[in-house]
Short mmCIF file of C-alpha atoms in Angstrom, two decimals:
data_model
loop_
_atom_site.label_atom_id
_atom_site.label_comp_id
_atom_site.label_asym_id
_atom_site.label_seq_id
_atom_site.Cartn_x
_atom_site.Cartn_y
_atom_site.Cartn_z
CA UNK I 1 -28.84 -87.24 172.05
CA UNK I 2 -30.58 -88.96 169.14
CA UNK I 3 -27.23 -89.85 167.64
CA UNK I 4 -26.57 -92.14 170.62
CA UNK I 5 -29.48 -94.27 169.51
CA UNK I 6 -27.29 -95.43 166.64
CA UNK I 7 -25.62 -97.72 169.15
CA UNK I 8 -28.87 -99.46 170.00
CA UNK I 9 -31.42 -99.31 167.22
CA UNK I 10 -29.85 -99.75 163.82
CA UNK I 11 -30.20 -102.00 160.82
CA UNK I 12 -28.37 -102.14 157.52
CA UNK I 13 -30.33 -102.38 154.28
CA UNK I 14 -29.64 -102.76 150.58
CA UNK I 15 -32.31 -100.95 148.57
CA UNK I 16 -33.31 -99.41 145.30
CA UNK I 17 -35.28 -96.50 146.68
CA UNK I 18 -38.41 -95.34 144.86
CA UNK I 19 -39.52 -91.72 145.12
CA UNK I 20 -41.82 -89.19 143.46
CA UNK I 21 -40.58 -85.71 142.51
CA UNK I 22 -43.28 -83.01 142.09
CA UNK I 23 -42.85 -80.07 139.71
CA UNK I 24 -44.98 -77.08 138.74
CA UNK I 25 -44.97 -76.11 135.05
CA UNK I 26 -45.08 -72.47 133.90
CA UNK I 27 -44.46 -70.54 130.68
CA UNK I 28 -42.80 -67.12 131.02
CA UNK I 29 -43.06 -64.48 128.29
CA UNK I 30 -41.11 -61.25 128.79
CA UNK I 31 -43.19 -59.55 126.08
CA UNK I 32 -46.47 -60.32 127.84
CA UNK I 33 -48.08 -58.45 130.75
CA UNK I 34 -51.73 -58.79 131.76
CA UNK I 35 -51.36 -56.28 134.65
CA UNK I 36 -52.38 -58.94 137.16
CA UNK I 37 -51.44 -58.30 140.79
CA UNK I 38 -51.83 -61.99 141.69
CA UNK I 39 -48.93 -63.99 143.10
CA UNK I 40 -47.91 -67.60 142.62
CA UNK I 41 -47.48 -69.85 145.67
CA UNK I 42 -43.75 -68.98 145.74
CA UNK I 43 -44.37 -65.21 145.77
CA UNK I 44 -43.67 -64.47 142.09
CA UNK I 45 -46.08 -62.21 140.23
CA UNK I 46 -48.19 -63.97 137.62
CA UNK I 47 -48.53 -61.07 135.19
CA UNK I 48 -45.87 -62.21 132.68
CA UNK I 49 -46.83 -65.88 132.63
CA UNK I 50 -49.18 -67.34 130.03
CA UNK I 51 -52.31 -69.39 130.61
CA UNK I 52 -51.22 -72.91 129.71
CA UNK I 53 -54.31 -73.59 127.61
CA UNK I 54 -53.67 -70.42 125.57
CA UNK I 55 -50.03 -70.54 124.47
CA UNK I 56 -49.99 -68.99 121.00
CA UNK I 57 -53.49 -70.47 120.45
CA UNK I 58 -52.30 -73.89 121.62
CA UNK I 59 -53.40 -75.87 124.67
CA UNK I 60 -50.47 -77.48 126.52
CA UNK I 61 -52.66 -80.48 127.39
CA UNK I 62 -53.37 -81.22 123.71
CA UNK I 63 -49.76 -80.62 122.66
CA UNK I 64 -48.42 -82.91 125.37
CA UNK I 65 -50.99 -85.63 124.66
CA UNK I 66 -50.16 -85.61 120.93
CA UNK I 67 -46.42 -85.69 121.63
CA UNK I 68 -46.66 -88.65 124.04
CA UNK I 69 -48.97 -90.53 121.65
CA UNK I 70 -46.26 -90.15 119.02
CA UNK I 71 -43.64 -91.59 121.38
CA UNK I 72 -45.74 -94.71 122.08
CA UNK I 73 -44.16 -97.28 119.78
CA UNK I 74 -43.83 -101.07 119.63
CA UNK I 75 -40.04 -100.88 119.94
CA UNK I 76 -37.80 -98.54 121.99
CA UNK I 77 -36.29 -95.50 120.30
CA UNK I 78 -32.67 -94.39 120.39
CA UNK I 79 -31.84 -91.08 122.04
CA UNK I 80 -29.72 -88.99 119.67
CA UNK I 81 -25.99 -88.93 120.45
CA UNK I 82 -26.43 -91.13 123.54
CA UNK I 83 -26.22 -94.85 124.20
CA UNK I 84 -29.78 -94.85 125.48
CA UNK I 85 -33.12 -96.36 124.49
CA UNK I 86 -36.52 -95.16 125.67
CA UNK I 87 -40.15 -95.98 125.10
CA UNK I 88 -43.50 -94.57 126.30
CA UNK I 89 -45.92 -97.27 127.49
CA UNK I 90 -49.21 -97.72 129.37
CA UNK I 91 -50.27 -94.22 128.32
CA UNK I 92 -53.59 -92.86 129.65
CA UNK I 93 -55.06 -89.58 128.38
CA UNK I 94 -58.04 -88.35 130.42
CA UNK I 95 -59.32 -85.34 128.45
CA UNK I 96 -62.28 -84.75 130.77
CA UNK I 97 -60.12 -84.31 133.87
CA UNK I 98 -57.08 -83.10 131.87
CA UNK I 99 -54.78 -85.77 133.27
CA UNK I 100 -52.05 -87.68 131.42
CA UNK I 101 -50.06 -90.51 132.97
CA UNK I 102 -48.02 -93.50 131.94
CA UNK I 103 -44.49 -94.89 131.97
CA UNK I 104 -41.25 -94.02 130.25
CA UNK I 105 -39.00 -97.06 129.92
CA UNK I 106 -35.32 -96.14 129.76
CA UNK I 107 -32.04 -98.00 129.59
CA UNK I 108 -28.44 -97.67 128.44
CA UNK I 109 -26.17 -99.95 126.45
CA UNK I 110 -22.44 -100.01 125.80
CA UNK I 111 -21.02 -102.06 128.68
CA UNK I 112 -20.96 -105.88 128.52
CA UNK I 113 -21.58 -107.97 131.61
CA UNK I 114 -23.37 -110.99 133.03
CA UNK I 115 -26.83 -111.49 134.51
CA UNK I 116 -27.00 -113.83 137.51
CA UNK I 117 -30.11 -115.34 139.08
CA UNK I 118 -29.70 -114.67 142.81
CA UNK I 119 -32.58 -117.05 143.67
CA UNK I 120 -30.89 -119.89 141.81
CA UNK I 121 -27.09 -119.51 142.04
CA UNK I 122 -26.59 -122.77 140.13
CA UNK I 123 -28.30 -121.38 137.05
CA UNK I 124 -25.90 -120.51 134.25
CA UNK I 125 -25.41 -116.72 134.01
CA UNK I 126 -26.62 -114.97 130.88
CA UNK I 127 -24.30 -112.77 128.87
CA UNK I 128 -25.13 -109.06 128.65
CA UNK I 129 -23.66 -107.82 125.37
CA UNK I 130 -22.46 -104.27 124.80
CA UNK I 131 -25.47 -103.79 122.51
CA UNK I 132 -27.97 -104.89 125.19
CA UNK I 133 -29.95 -102.35 127.22
CA UNK I 134 -32.02 -103.15 130.32
CA UNK I 135 -35.05 -100.84 130.36
CA UNK I 136 -36.56 -99.75 133.69
CA UNK I 137 -40.10 -98.33 133.98
CA UNK I 138 -40.50 -94.81 135.38
CA UNK I 139 -43.96 -93.44 136.12
CA UNK I 140 -45.04 -89.93 135.11
CA UNK I 141 -48.21 -87.92 135.77
CA UNK I 142 -49.44 -84.54 134.43
CA UNK I 143 -52.41 -82.47 135.60
CA UNK I 144 -53.06 -79.43 133.37
CA UNK I 145 -56.28 -77.63 134.41
CA UNK I 146 -57.96 -75.08 132.17
CA UNK I 147 -57.61 -71.33 132.73
CA UNK I 148 -54.52 -71.77 134.93
CA UNK I 149 -50.96 -70.51 134.57
CA UNK I 150 -49.52 -73.53 136.41
CA UNK I 151 -49.71 -77.27 135.80
CA UNK I 152 -48.53 -80.09 138.08
CA UNK I 153 -46.30 -82.95 137.01
CA UNK I 154 -44.81 -85.87 138.91
CA UNK I 155 -41.74 -87.86 137.88
CA UNK I 156 -40.80 -91.20 139.41
CA UNK I 157 -37.19 -92.02 140.40
CA UNK I 158 -35.58 -95.39 141.07
CA UNK I 159 -32.50 -94.91 143.20
CA UNK I 160 -30.62 -91.98 141.69
CA UNK I 161 -32.11 -92.50 138.23
CA UNK I 162 -35.12 -90.81 136.64
CA UNK I 163 -36.57 -89.51 133.37
CA UNK I 164 -37.28 -85.82 134.04
CA UNK I 165 -34.24 -84.59 132.08
CA UNK I 166 -34.86 -87.09 129.27
CA UNK I 167 -38.46 -85.91 128.96
CA UNK I 168 -37.77 -82.17 129.19
CA UNK I 169 -34.94 -82.38 126.64
CA UNK I 170 -37.01 -84.37 124.14
CA UNK I 171 -40.15 -82.19 124.53
CA UNK I 172 -38.21 -78.91 124.43
CA UNK I 173 -38.18 -78.41 120.66
CA UNK I 174 -41.85 -79.35 120.34
CA UNK I 175 -42.79 -76.70 122.88
CA UNK I 176 -40.57 -74.06 121.29
CA UNK I 177 -42.24 -74.61 117.93
CA UNK I 178 -45.79 -74.13 119.20
CA UNK I 179 -44.86 -71.24 121.54
CA UNK I 180 -42.63 -69.38 119.07
CA UNK I 181 -39.43 -69.78 121.02
CA UNK I 182 -40.65 -69.77 124.62
CA UNK I 183 -39.47 -72.18 127.30
CA UNK I 184 -41.51 -74.41 129.60
CA UNK I 185 -40.31 -74.06 133.20
CA UNK I 186 -40.13 -77.07 135.53
CA UNK I 187 -40.16 -75.62 139.05
CA UNK I 188 -39.50 -78.19 141.81
CA UNK I 189 -42.00 -77.90 144.64
CA UNK I 190 -40.41 -76.63 147.83
CA UNK I 191 -40.62 -78.71 150.98
CA UNK I 192 -42.69 -76.33 153.09
CA UNK I 193 -45.22 -75.61 150.38
CA UNK I 194 -46.53 -79.17 150.40
CA UNK I 195 -45.98 -80.40 153.92
CA UNK I 196 -46.90 -77.57 156.24
CA UNK I 197 -49.74 -79.72 157.53
CA UNK I 198 -47.19 -82.37 158.60
CA UNK I 199 -45.47 -80.05 161.09
CA UNK I 200 -47.00 -81.87 164.08
CA UNK I 201 -46.51 -85.36 162.64
CA UNK I 202 -44.84 -87.80 165.04
CA UNK I 203 -41.42 -89.26 164.21
CA UNK I 204 -41.39 -93.06 163.94
CA UNK I 205 -37.90 -93.71 162.62
CA UNK I 206 -34.88 -91.99 161.09
CA UNK I 207 -33.17 -93.18 157.91
CA UNK I 208 -29.57 -92.17 157.25
CA UNK I 209 -28.25 -92.78 153.75
CA UNK I 210 -24.58 -92.78 152.73
CA UNK I 211 -23.55 -93.54 156.31
CA UNK I 212 -19.74 -93.75 156.20
CA UNK I 213 -19.06 -95.18 159.67
CA UNK I 214 -19.80 -98.72 158.55
CA UNK I 215 -16.92 -101.20 158.77
CA UNK I 216 -15.00 -101.23 155.51
CA UNK I 217 -15.00 -105.04 155.32
CA UNK I 218 -18.81 -105.07 155.37
CA UNK I 219 -18.93 -102.51 152.57
CA UNK I 220 -16.37 -104.48 150.54
CA UNK I 221 -18.41 -107.68 150.89
CA UNK I 222 -21.56 -105.91 149.72
CA UNK I 223 -19.77 -104.42 146.72
CA UNK I 224 -18.62 -107.89 145.73
CA UNK I 225 -22.31 -108.74 145.28
CA UNK I 226 -23.28 -105.57 143.43
CA UNK I 227 -22.12 -101.98 143.11
CA UNK I 228 -25.66 -100.86 142.24
CA UNK I 229 -27.24 -100.41 145.65
CA UNK I 230 -28.01 -97.80 148.25
CA UNK I 231 -27.00 -98.47 151.86
CA UNK I 232 -28.68 -96.77 154.77
CA UNK I 233 -28.96 -96.92 158.52
CA UNK I 234 -32.32 -97.00 160.30
CA UNK I 235 -32.89 -95.73 163.84
CA UNK I 236 -36.11 -96.97 165.40
CA UNK I 237 -37.48 -96.14 168.81
CA UNK I 238 -38.46 -99.03 171.06
CA UNK I 239 -42.17 -99.75 171.45
CA UNK I 240 -41.96 -99.02 175.17
CA UNK I 241 -40.26 -95.65 174.67
CA UNK I 242 -41.45 -94.00 171.44
CA UNK I 243 -39.85 -90.83 170.12
CA UNK I 244 -41.49 -87.65 171.41
CA UNK I 245 -40.38 -85.66 168.40
CA UNK I 246 -42.39 -84.02 165.62
CA UNK I 247 -41.40 -82.81 162.17
CA UNK I 248 -41.34 -79.22 163.43
CA UNK I 249 -38.38 -80.10 165.68
CA UNK I 250 -36.17 -80.71 162.65
CA UNK I 251 -37.11 -77.34 161.16
CA UNK I 252 -36.08 -75.30 164.20
CA UNK I 253 -32.57 -74.01 163.55
CA UNK I 254 -30.97 -74.60 166.98
CA UNK I 255 -32.91 -77.68 168.05
CA UNK I 256 -31.14 -80.92 169.04
CA UNK I 257 -32.71 -82.64 166.04
CA UNK I 258 -31.50 -79.98 163.59
CA UNK I 259 -27.98 -80.06 165.03
CA UNK I 260 -27.84 -83.85 164.75
CA UNK I 261 -28.88 -83.72 161.10
CA UNK I 262 -26.39 -80.93 160.36
CA UNK I 263 -23.58 -82.98 161.89
CA UNK I 264 -24.49 -86.08 159.88
CA UNK I 265 -24.71 -84.13 156.63
CA UNK I 266 -21.72 -81.81 156.94
CA UNK I 267 -19.24 -84.09 158.73
CA UNK I 268 -20.22 -87.44 157.27
CA UNK I 269 -21.90 -86.57 153.95
CA UNK I 270 -25.11 -88.34 154.91
CA UNK I 271 -28.65 -87.79 153.67
CA UNK I 272 -31.25 -87.88 156.44
CA UNK I 273 -34.97 -88.57 156.20
CA UNK I 274 -37.63 -89.42 158.73
CA UNK I 275 -40.73 -91.59 158.75
CA UNK I 276 -43.62 -89.61 160.24
CA UNK I 277 -47.21 -90.40 161.16
CA UNK I 278 -50.18 -88.01 161.34
CA UNK I 279 -53.81 -89.03 161.88
CA UNK I 280 -53.06 -92.59 160.84
CA UNK I 281 -51.23 -91.58 157.66
CA UNK I 282 -47.52 -92.19 157.12
CA UNK I 283 -45.00 -90.26 155.05
CA UNK I 284 -41.22 -90.33 154.61
CA UNK I 285 -39.76 -86.80 154.38
CA UNK I 286 -36.26 -85.43 154.06
CA UNK I 287 -35.29 -83.53 157.21
CA UNK I 288 -31.85 -82.18 156.34
CA UNK I 289 -30.54 -79.35 154.18
CA UNK I 290 -32.02 -80.87 151.03
CA UNK I 291 -35.53 -80.38 152.36
CA UNK I 292 -35.23 -76.77 151.13
CA UNK I 293 -34.34 -77.83 147.59
CA UNK I 294 -37.24 -80.09 146.67
CA UNK I 295 -39.91 -82.19 148.26
CA UNK I 296 -39.13 -85.65 146.91
CA UNK I 297 -41.59 -88.16 148.34
CA UNK I 298 -39.91 -91.42 149.29
CA UNK I 299 -42.15 -94.46 148.82
CA UNK I 300 -42.31 -96.97 151.64
CA UNK I 301 -42.33 -100.67 150.78
CA UNK I 302 -45.53 -101.26 152.77
CA UNK I 303 -47.15 -98.27 151.06
CA UNK I 304 -46.60 -99.39 147.47
CA UNK I 305 -46.59 -103.18 147.21
CA UNK I 306 -44.05 -104.71 144.89
CA UNK I 307 -44.71 -107.80 142.79
CA UNK I 308 -41.38 -109.35 141.82
CA UNK I 309 -39.78 -105.92 142.11
CA UNK I 310 -42.42 -104.03 140.10
CA UNK I 311 -44.54 -101.40 141.82
CA UNK I 312 -48.27 -101.95 142.16
CA UNK I 313 -49.59 -99.58 139.49
CA UNK I 314 -53.01 -98.94 141.03
CA UNK I 315 -51.54 -98.11 144.44
CA UNK I 316 -48.89 -95.90 142.85
CA UNK I 317 -51.58 -94.08 140.87
CA UNK I 318 -53.76 -93.66 143.96
CA UNK I 319 -50.87 -92.20 145.97
CA UNK I 320 -49.88 -89.87 143.11
CA UNK I 321 -53.42 -88.53 142.86
CA UNK I 322 -53.35 -87.73 146.58
CA UNK I 323 -50.06 -85.88 146.18
CA UNK I 324 -51.37 -83.91 143.20
CA UNK I 325 -54.58 -83.00 145.05
CA UNK I 326 -52.50 -81.82 148.01
CA UNK I 327 -50.44 -79.59 145.72
CA UNK I 328 -53.50 -78.33 143.83
CA UNK I 329 -55.22 -77.34 147.09
CA UNK I 330 -52.22 -75.14 147.90
CA UNK I 331 -51.44 -73.48 144.57
CA UNK I 332 -54.85 -72.92 142.92
#
């Protein structure tokens, strides 16, 4: 039934989607057992996990702060064996509240090209040499409370690109050295663990990414402008006849909403998310199969203002703090 709305309420967008990906950090030690009967939020026993402020007499907060301070340089650094530069910037270390946040700037080189000014087509294009790298800013946020076996971290993505792997790979050896060979686990938060309170949230619109039923000539024209974009379809209810659907409808296995999403994902390879509202607050959530994998939080344009394409830092920080508090209320 909802699929028929595609014929009436749809718009085509070119975007670089911003989203936040929450993770919970843990350190497992098979040789450790404190006989605790406590369980983590995902049902695992806590007895063989270390307190993160007591890892071989090291505090993860201090180790991470020192590492990131060392990565904050005037010029970008080269990633070993890769055509990639990165740099830590705008670093804030709040020792009192045990919070660390900042940006990792990352970019690749190796492919020459041209840079055009879309606002002024008559301007002469600039050459992009094979040694040039365009660095994008990705936000990160860590909350590492004392006397806890879990910490919370948030990594920012732009489109399909992020810095979680870059960070975890570069920090890996540092952590192994202080922990005597242990590994820091990055566990993606599961959908239901954060957003149970959104079950009764009202659907405002549906966003369908990678929609393949678009006319090929339209897609070809868009690719002639740029190949670096995400295309998606938006289904909005009319103001006179709003959707009478909540988030819970998408989570019921045999519901019309769940069947629609399953058809779009399995038959057309789409990714489906919904914009929901609850008590005056809005949130974009994935409603398809991928909701069970992680709880990526898609940022709405009206939620995080952009100034010439750059996110408003204070609003991004405020939103991230709300997300972290929501997670902390559920896991601690």
